[in-house]
Short mmCIF file of C-alpha atoms in Angstrom, two decimals:
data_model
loop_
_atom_site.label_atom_id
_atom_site.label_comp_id
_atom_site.label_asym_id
_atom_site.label_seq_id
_atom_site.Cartn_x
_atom_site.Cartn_y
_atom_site.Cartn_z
CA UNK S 1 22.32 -161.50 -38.63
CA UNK S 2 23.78 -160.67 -35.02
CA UNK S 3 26.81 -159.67 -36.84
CA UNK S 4 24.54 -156.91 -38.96
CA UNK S 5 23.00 -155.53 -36.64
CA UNK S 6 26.18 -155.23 -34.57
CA UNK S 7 27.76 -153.46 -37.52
CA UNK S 8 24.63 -151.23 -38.65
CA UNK S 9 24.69 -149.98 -34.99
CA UNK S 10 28.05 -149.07 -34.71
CA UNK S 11 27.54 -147.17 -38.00
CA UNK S 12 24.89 -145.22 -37.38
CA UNK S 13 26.42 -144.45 -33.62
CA UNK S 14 29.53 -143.54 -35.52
CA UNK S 15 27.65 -141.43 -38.22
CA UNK S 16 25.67 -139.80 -35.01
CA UNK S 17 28.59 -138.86 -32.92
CA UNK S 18 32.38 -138.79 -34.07
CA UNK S 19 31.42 -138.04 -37.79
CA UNK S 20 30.05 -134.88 -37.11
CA UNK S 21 31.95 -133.58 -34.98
CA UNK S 22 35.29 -133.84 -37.05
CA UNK S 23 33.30 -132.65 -39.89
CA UNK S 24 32.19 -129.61 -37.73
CA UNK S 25 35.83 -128.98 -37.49
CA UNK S 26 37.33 -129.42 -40.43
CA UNK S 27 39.06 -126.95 -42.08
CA UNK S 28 38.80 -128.22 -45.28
CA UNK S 29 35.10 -127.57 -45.67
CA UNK S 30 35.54 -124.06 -44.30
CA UNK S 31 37.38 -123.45 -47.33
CA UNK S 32 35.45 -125.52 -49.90
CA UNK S 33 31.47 -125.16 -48.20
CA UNK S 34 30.30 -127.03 -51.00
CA UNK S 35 32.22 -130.45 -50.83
CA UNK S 36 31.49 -129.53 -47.24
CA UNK S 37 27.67 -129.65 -48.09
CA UNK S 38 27.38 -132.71 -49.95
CA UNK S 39 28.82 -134.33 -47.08
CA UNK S 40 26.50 -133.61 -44.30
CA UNK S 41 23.98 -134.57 -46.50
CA UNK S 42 25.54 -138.17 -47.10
CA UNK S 43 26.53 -138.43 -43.83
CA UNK S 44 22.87 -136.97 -41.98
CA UNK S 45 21.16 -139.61 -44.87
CA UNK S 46 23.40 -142.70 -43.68
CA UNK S 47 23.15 -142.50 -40.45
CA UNK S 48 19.46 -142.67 -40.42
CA UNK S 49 20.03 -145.35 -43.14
CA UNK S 50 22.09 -147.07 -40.84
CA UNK S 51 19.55 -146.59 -37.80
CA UNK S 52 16.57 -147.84 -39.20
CA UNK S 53 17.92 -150.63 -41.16
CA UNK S 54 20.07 -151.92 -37.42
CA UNK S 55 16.32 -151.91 -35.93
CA UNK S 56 14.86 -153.50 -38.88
CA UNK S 57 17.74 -156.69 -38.97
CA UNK S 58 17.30 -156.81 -34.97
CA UNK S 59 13.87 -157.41 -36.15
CA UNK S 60 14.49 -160.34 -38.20
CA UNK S 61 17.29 -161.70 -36.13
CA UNK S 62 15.45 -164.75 -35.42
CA UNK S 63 14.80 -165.35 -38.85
CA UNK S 64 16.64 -168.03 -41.24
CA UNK S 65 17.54 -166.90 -44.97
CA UNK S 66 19.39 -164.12 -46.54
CA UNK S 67 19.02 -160.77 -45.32
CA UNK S 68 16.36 -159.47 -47.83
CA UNK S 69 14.23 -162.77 -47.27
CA UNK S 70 14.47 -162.60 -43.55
CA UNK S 71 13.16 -159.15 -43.58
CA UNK S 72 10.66 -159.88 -46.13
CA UNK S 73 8.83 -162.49 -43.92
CA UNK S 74 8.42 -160.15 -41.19
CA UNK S 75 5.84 -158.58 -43.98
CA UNK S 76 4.08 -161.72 -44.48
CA UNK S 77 4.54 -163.44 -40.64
CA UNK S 78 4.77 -160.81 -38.58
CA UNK S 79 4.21 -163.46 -35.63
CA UNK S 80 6.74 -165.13 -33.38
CA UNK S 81 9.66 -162.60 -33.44
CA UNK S 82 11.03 -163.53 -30.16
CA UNK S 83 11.88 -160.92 -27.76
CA UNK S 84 14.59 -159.28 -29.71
CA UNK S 85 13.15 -159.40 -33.14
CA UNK S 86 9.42 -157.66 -31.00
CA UNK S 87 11.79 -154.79 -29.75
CA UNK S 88 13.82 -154.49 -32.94
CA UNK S 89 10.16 -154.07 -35.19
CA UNK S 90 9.11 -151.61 -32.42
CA UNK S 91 12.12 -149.52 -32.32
CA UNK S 92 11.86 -149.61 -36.60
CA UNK S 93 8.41 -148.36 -36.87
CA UNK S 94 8.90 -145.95 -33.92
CA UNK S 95 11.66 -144.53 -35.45
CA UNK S 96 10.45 -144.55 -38.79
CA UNK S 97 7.03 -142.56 -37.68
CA UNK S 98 9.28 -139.99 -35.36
CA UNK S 99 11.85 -139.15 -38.25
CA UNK S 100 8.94 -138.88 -41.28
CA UNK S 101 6.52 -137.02 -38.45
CA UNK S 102 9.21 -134.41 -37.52
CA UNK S 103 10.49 -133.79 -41.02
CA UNK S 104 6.68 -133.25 -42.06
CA UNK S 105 5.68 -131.23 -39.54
CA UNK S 106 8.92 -128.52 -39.10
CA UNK S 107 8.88 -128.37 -42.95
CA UNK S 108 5.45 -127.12 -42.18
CA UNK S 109 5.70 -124.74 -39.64
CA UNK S 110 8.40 -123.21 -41.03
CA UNK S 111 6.81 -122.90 -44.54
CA UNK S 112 3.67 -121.49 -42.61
CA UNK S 113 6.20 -119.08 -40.80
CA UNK S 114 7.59 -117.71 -44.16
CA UNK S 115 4.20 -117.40 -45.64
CA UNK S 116 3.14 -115.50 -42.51
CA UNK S 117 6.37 -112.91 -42.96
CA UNK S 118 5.71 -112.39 -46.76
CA UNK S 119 2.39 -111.47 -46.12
CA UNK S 120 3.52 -109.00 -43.95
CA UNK S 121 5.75 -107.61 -45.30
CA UNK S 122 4.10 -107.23 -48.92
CA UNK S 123 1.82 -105.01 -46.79
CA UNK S 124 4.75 -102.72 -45.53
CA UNK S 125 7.75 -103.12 -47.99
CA UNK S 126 8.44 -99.89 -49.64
CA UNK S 127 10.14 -99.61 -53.18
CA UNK S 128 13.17 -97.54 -53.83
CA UNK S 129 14.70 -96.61 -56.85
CA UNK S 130 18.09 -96.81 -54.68
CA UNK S 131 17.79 -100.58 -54.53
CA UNK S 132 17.72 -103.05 -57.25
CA UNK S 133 14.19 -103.72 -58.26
CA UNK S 134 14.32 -107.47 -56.66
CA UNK S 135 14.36 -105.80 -53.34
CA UNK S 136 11.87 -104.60 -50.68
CA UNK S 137 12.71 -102.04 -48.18
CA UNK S 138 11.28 -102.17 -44.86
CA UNK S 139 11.55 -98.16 -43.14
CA UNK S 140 13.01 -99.40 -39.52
CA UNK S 141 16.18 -97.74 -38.59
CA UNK S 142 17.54 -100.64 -37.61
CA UNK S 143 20.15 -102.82 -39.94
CA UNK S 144 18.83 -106.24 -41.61
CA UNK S 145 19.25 -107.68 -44.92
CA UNK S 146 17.73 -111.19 -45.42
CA UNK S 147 15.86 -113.21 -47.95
CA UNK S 148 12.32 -115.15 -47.72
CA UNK S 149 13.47 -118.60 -49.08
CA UNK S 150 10.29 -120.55 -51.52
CA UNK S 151 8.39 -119.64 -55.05
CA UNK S 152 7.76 -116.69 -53.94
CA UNK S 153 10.79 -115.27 -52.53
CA UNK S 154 11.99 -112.17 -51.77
CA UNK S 155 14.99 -110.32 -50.61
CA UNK S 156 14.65 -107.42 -48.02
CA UNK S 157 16.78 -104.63 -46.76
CA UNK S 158 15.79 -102.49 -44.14
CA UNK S 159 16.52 -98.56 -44.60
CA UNK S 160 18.74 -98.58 -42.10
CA UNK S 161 21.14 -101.14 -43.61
CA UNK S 162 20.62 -98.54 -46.66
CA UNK S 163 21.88 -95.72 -45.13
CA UNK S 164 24.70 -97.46 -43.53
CA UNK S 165 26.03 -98.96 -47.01
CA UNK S 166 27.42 -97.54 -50.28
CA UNK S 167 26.26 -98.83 -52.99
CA UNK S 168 29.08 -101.30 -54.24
CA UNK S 169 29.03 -103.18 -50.41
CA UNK S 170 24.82 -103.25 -50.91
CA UNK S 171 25.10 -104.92 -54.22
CA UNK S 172 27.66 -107.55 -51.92
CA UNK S 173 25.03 -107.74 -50.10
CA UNK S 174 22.08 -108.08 -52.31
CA UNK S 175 24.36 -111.09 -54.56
CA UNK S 176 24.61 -112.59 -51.48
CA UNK S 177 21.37 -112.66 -50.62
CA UNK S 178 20.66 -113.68 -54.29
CA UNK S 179 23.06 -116.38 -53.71
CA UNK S 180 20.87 -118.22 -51.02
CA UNK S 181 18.04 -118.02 -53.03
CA UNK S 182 19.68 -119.59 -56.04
CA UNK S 183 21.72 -122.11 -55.06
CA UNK S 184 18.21 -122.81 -52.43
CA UNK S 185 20.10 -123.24 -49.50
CA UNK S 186 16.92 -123.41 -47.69
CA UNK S 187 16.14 -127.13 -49.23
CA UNK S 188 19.90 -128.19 -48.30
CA UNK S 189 19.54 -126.82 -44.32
CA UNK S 190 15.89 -128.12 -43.71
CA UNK S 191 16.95 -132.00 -43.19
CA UNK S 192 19.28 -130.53 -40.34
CA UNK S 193 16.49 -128.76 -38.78
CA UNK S 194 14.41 -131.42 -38.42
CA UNK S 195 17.26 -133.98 -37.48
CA UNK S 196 17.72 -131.52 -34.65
CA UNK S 197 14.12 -131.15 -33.43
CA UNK S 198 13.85 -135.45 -33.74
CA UNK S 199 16.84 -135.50 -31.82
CA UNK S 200 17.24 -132.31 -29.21
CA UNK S 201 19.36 -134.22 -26.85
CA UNK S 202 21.82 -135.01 -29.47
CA UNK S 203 24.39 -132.24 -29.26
CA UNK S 204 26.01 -133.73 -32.58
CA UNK S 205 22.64 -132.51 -33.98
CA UNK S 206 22.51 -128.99 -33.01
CA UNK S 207 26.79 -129.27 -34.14
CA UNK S 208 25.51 -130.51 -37.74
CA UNK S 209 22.91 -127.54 -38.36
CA UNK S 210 25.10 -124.99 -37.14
CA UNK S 211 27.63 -126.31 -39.44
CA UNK S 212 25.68 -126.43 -42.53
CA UNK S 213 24.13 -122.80 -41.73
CA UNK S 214 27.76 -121.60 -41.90
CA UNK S 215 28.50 -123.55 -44.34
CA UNK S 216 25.43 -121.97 -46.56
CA UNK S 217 26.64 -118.73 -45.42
CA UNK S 218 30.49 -119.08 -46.65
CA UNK S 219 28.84 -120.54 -50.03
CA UNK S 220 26.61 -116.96 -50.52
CA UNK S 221 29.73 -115.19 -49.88
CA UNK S 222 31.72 -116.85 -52.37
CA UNK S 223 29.03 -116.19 -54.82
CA UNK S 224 29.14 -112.39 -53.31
CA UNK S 225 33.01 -112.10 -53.90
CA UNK S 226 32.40 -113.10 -57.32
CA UNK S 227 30.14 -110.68 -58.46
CA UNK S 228 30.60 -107.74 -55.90
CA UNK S 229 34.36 -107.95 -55.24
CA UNK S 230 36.30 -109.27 -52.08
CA UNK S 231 36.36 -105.61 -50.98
CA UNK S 232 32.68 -104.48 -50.74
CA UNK S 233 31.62 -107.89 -49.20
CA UNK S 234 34.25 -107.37 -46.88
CA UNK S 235 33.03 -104.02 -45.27
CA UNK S 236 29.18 -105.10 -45.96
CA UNK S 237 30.56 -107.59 -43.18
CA UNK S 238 32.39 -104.92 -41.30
CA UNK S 239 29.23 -102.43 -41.37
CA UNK S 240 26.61 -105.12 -41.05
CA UNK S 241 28.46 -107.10 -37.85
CA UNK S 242 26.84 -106.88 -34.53
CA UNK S 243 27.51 -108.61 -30.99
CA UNK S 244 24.89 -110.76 -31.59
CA UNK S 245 26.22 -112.02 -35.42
CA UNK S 246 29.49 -111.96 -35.52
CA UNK S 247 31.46 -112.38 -38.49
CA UNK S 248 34.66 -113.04 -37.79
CA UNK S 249 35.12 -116.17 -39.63
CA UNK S 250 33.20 -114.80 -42.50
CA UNK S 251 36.02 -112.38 -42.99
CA UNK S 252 39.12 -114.42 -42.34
CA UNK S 253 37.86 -116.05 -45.41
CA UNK S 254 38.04 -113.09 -47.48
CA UNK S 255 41.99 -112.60 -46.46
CA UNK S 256 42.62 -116.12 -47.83
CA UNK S 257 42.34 -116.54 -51.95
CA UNK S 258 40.16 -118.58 -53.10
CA UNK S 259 41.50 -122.18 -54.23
CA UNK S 260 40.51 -124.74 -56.74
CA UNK S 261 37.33 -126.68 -56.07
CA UNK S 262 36.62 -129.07 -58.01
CA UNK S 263 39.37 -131.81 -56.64
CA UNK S 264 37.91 -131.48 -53.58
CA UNK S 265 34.28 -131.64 -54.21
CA UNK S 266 35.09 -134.23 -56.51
CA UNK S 267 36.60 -136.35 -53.66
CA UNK S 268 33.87 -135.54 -51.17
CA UNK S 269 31.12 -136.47 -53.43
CA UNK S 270 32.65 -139.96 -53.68
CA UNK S 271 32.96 -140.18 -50.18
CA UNK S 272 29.52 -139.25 -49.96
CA UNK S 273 28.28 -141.74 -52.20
CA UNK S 274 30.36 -144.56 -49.94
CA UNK S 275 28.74 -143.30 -46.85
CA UNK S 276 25.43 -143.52 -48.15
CA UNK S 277 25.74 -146.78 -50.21
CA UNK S 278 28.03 -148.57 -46.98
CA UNK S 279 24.49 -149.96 -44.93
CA UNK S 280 22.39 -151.36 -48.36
CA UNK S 281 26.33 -152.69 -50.34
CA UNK S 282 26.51 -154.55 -46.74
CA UNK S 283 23.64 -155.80 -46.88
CA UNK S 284 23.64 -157.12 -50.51
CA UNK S 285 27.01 -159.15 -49.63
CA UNK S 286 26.98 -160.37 -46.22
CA UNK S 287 23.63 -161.19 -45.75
CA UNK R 1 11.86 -113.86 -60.80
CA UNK R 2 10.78 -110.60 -62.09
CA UNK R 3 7.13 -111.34 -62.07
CA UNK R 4 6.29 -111.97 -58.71
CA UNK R 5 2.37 -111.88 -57.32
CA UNK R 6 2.39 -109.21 -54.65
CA UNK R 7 -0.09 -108.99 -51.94
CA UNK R 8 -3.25 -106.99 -53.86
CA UNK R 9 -1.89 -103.64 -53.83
CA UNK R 10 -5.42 -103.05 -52.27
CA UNK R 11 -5.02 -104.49 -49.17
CA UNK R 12 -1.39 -102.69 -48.60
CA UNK R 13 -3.69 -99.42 -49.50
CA UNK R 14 -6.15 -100.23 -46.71
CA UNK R 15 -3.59 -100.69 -44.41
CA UNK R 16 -1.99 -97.99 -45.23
CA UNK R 17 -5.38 -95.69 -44.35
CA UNK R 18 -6.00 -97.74 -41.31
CA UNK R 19 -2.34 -97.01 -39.90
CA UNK R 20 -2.43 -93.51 -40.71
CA UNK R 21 -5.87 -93.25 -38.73
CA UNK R 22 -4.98 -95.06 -35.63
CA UNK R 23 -6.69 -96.92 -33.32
CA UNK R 24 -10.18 -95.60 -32.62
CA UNK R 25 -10.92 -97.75 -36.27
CA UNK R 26 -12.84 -95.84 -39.63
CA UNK R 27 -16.35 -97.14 -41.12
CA UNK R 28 -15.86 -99.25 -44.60
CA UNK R 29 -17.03 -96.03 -46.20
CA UNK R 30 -14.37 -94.03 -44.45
CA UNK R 31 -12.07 -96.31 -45.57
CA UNK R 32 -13.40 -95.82 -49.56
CA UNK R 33 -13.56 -92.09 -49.47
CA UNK R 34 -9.28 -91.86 -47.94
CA UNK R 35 -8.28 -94.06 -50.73
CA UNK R 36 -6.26 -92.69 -53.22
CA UNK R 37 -7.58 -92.69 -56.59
CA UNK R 38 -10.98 -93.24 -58.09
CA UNK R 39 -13.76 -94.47 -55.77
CA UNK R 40 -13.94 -97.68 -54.97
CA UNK R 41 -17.71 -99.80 -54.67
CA UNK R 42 -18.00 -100.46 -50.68
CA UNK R 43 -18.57 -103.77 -51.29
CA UNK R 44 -14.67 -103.84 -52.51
CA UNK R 45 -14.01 -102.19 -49.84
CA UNK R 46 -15.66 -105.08 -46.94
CA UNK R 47 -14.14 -108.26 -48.97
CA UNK R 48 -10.44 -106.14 -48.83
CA UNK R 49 -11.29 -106.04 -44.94
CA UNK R 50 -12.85 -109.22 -44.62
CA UNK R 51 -9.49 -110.71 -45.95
CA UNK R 52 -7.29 -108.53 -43.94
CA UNK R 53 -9.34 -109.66 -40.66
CA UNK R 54 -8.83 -113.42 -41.88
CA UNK R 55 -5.05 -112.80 -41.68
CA UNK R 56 -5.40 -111.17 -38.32
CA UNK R 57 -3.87 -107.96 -39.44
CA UNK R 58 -7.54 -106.25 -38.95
CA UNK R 59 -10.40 -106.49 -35.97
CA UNK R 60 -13.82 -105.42 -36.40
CA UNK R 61 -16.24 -103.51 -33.69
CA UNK R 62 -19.88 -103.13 -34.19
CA UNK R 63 -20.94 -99.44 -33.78
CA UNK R 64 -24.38 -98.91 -34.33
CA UNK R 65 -25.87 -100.27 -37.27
CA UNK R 66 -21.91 -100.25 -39.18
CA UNK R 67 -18.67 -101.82 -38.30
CA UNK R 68 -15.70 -100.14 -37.74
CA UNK R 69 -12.23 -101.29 -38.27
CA UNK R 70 -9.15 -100.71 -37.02
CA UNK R 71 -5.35 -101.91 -37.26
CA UNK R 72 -4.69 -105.07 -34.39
CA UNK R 73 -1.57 -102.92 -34.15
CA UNK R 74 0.54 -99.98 -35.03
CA UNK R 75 2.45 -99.80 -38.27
CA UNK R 76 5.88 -99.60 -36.38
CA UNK R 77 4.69 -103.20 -34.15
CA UNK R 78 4.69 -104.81 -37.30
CA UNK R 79 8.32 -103.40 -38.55
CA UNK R 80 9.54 -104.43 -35.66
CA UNK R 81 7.85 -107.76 -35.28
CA UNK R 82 9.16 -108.25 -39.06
CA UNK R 83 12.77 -107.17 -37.61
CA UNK R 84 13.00 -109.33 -34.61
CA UNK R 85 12.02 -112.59 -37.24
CA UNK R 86 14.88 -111.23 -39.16
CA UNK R 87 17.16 -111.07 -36.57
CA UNK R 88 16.64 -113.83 -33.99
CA UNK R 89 19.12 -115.79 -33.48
CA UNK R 90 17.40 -119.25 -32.91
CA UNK R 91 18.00 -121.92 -35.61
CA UNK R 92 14.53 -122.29 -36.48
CA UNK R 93 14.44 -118.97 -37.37
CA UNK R 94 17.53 -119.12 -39.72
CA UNK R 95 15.21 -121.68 -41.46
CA UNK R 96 12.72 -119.56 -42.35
CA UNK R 97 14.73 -116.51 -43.29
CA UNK R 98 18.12 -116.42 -44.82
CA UNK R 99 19.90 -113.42 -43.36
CA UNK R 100 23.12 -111.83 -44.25
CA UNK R 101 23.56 -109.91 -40.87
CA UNK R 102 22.25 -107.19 -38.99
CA UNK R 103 21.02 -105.52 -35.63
CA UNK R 104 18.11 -103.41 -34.48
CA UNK R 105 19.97 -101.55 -32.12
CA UNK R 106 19.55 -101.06 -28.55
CA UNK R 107 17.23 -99.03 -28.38
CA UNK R 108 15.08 -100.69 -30.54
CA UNK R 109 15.92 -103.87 -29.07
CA UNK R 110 14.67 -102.63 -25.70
CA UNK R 111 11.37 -101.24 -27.25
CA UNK R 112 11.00 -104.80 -28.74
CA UNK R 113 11.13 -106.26 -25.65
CA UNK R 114 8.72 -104.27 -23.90
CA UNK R 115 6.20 -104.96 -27.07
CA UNK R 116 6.90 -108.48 -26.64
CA UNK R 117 6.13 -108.48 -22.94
CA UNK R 118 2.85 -106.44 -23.45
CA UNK R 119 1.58 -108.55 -26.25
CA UNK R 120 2.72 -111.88 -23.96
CA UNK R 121 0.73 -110.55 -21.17
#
């Protein structure tokens, strides 16, 4: 048991740490966002796997039997852990209350903050023949396009971003837009925010959900390019860029050609499924 | 999603008259007789307002024996509160909205602030 909670801990300090920060870096999801994607998600699920299930064998480290049975009687005999075992329960159910908590409650500010926008905006939005029907224009001189992830979503352009676009690099805009609301990229970054908030001295974790925003971001583009054309996402990006959002790496994206997929998504969602599977397969065979 | 449910098209219509009328705030009757189209019963008229106070987009004064209601804030406050969600930078933020990119400007920017700081104080 010493042994698998030595393991599980090095895992999930591995998963918390070095993991991401490679996969921040890697080039290879920069040009395929979605194998990209599915591994954050496998790796962001292990690690927590890995966490929690370390705390829960420390638990039952005093405990003869296999690994399920040792854990099991912790459910039944909760009583004489020993020192160890006392801190390893602890740290479980602490753990297990902070992650759940945090997940629950960002998930619900932030769905409270998008309900609180829509509202608003349904009160102000404008429509325009100009613009697809899908789309609400707010009249602020100013330049934003952005979507309202959720059932009742909505995509907004302000009539400034209007005037400053033709009508080919708005429609690059508007797919892209369309893109995030589709594929619900929303679903896929939540996790990250709330890894972040459980963890805000965790740099990796702040690493991860920048990542994955990009990541998100590259994906809408490629849907973008597809229907709008490299060259009208490409100045949507030039018009739209600001100090504050740059876009650089967005547009060294669009001088490179797109490349084949599927090998490589193919090959990260196995890897995925390893990462994931790694803590319970261990489990099943050593202990 | 081409059928979406929009805010009642009333309560974009009352806030529509109580923008354009500013700050000194219009009786529910007021209200009834600067809607467009055919008059509405006043009773309408106080659960549109009642709703629109429950969201905090409306406060209500007691003048006399009638209320009168106003905006809690100009029409362009709430563009550019809307704006400055779009825009800020802060992850949260990018969890709630989904942004392609953008600016307000620096002029508007600095207006923002000053709103901000007002409504902070």
């Amino acid at each position: 048991m010493v042994i698998v909670v030595t393991v599980l801990a090095v895992l999930a300090v591995v998963l918390a740490w070095p993991v991401p920060l490679r996969l921040a870096r890697a080039d290879w999801a920069r040009r395929h966002p979605a194998a990209g994607l599915v591994l954050w998600q496998a790796v962001g699920l292990a690690g927590g796997l890995a966490l929690l299930t370390a705390e829960l064998s420390l638990a039952a480290v005093h405990r003869p039997g296999s690994w399920r049975g040792a854990v099991g009687s912790i459910a039944t005999r909760p009583g004489g852990l020993g020192l160890a075992g006392t801190i390893g329960l602890a740290a479980f159910l602490l753990t297990g209350a902070w992650l759940i908590g945090v997940l629950v409650a960002s998930t619900l500010r932030v769905a409270a903050a998008r309900r609180r926008h829509r509202y608003v905006l349904d009160l102000l939005a404008v429509r325009d023949a100009e613009v697809p029907g899908d789309v609400s224009v707010l009249t602020h001189a100013g330049s934003a396009a952005y979507s309202i992830p959720g059932r009742r979503s909505r995509i907004v352009v302000s009539r400034g971003a209007c005037e400053a676009l033709d009508e080919a690099q708005l429609r690059a805009v508007v797919e892209h837009e369309r893109a995030h609301l589709r594929q619900h990229h929303d679903v896929v970054v939540q996790p990250f925010v709330a890894w972040r908030n459980s963890f805000p001295f965790l740099s990796a974790a702040g690493l991860a959900l920048r990542s994955v925003e990009e990541l998100t971001e590259f994906l809408a583009d490629d849907a973008a390019r597809a229907r709008a054309g490299d060259r009208a996402l490409g100045e949507a990006l030039s018009v739209m860029a600001s100090a504050e959002h740059p876009v650089d790496a967005r547009r060294d994206r669009l001088a490179r050609p797109g490349d084949g997929t599927t090998r490589t998504l193919m090959v990260a969602g196995l890897l995925a499924c390893v990462i994931v599977l790694a803590p319970p397969i261990l489990l099943a065979t050593v202990a | 999603m081409a059928k979406q449910v929009r805010v009642g098209e009333l309560e974009s219509a009352v806030m529509a008259v109580l923008w354009d009328t500013g700050t000194a705030g219009v009786t529910a009757r007021e209200v009834a007789d600067a809607l467009p189209g055919p008059e509405l019963a006043i009773t309408t008229v106080l659960t549109v307002l009642d709703r629109l106070q429950g969201k905090g987009m409306v406060t209500r004064v007691k003048d006399g024996r009638a209320h009168r209601y106003a905006a809690t804030g100009t029409r362009e406050e709430f563009l550019s509160g809307l704006m400055s969600d779009a825009l800020d930078r802060s992850a949260d933020r990018g969890a709630v909205l989904a942004r392609f990119v953008g600016s307000i400007g620096e002029a508007d920017s600095d207006l923002l602030r000053s709103l901000l700081r007002k409504r902070s104080t």
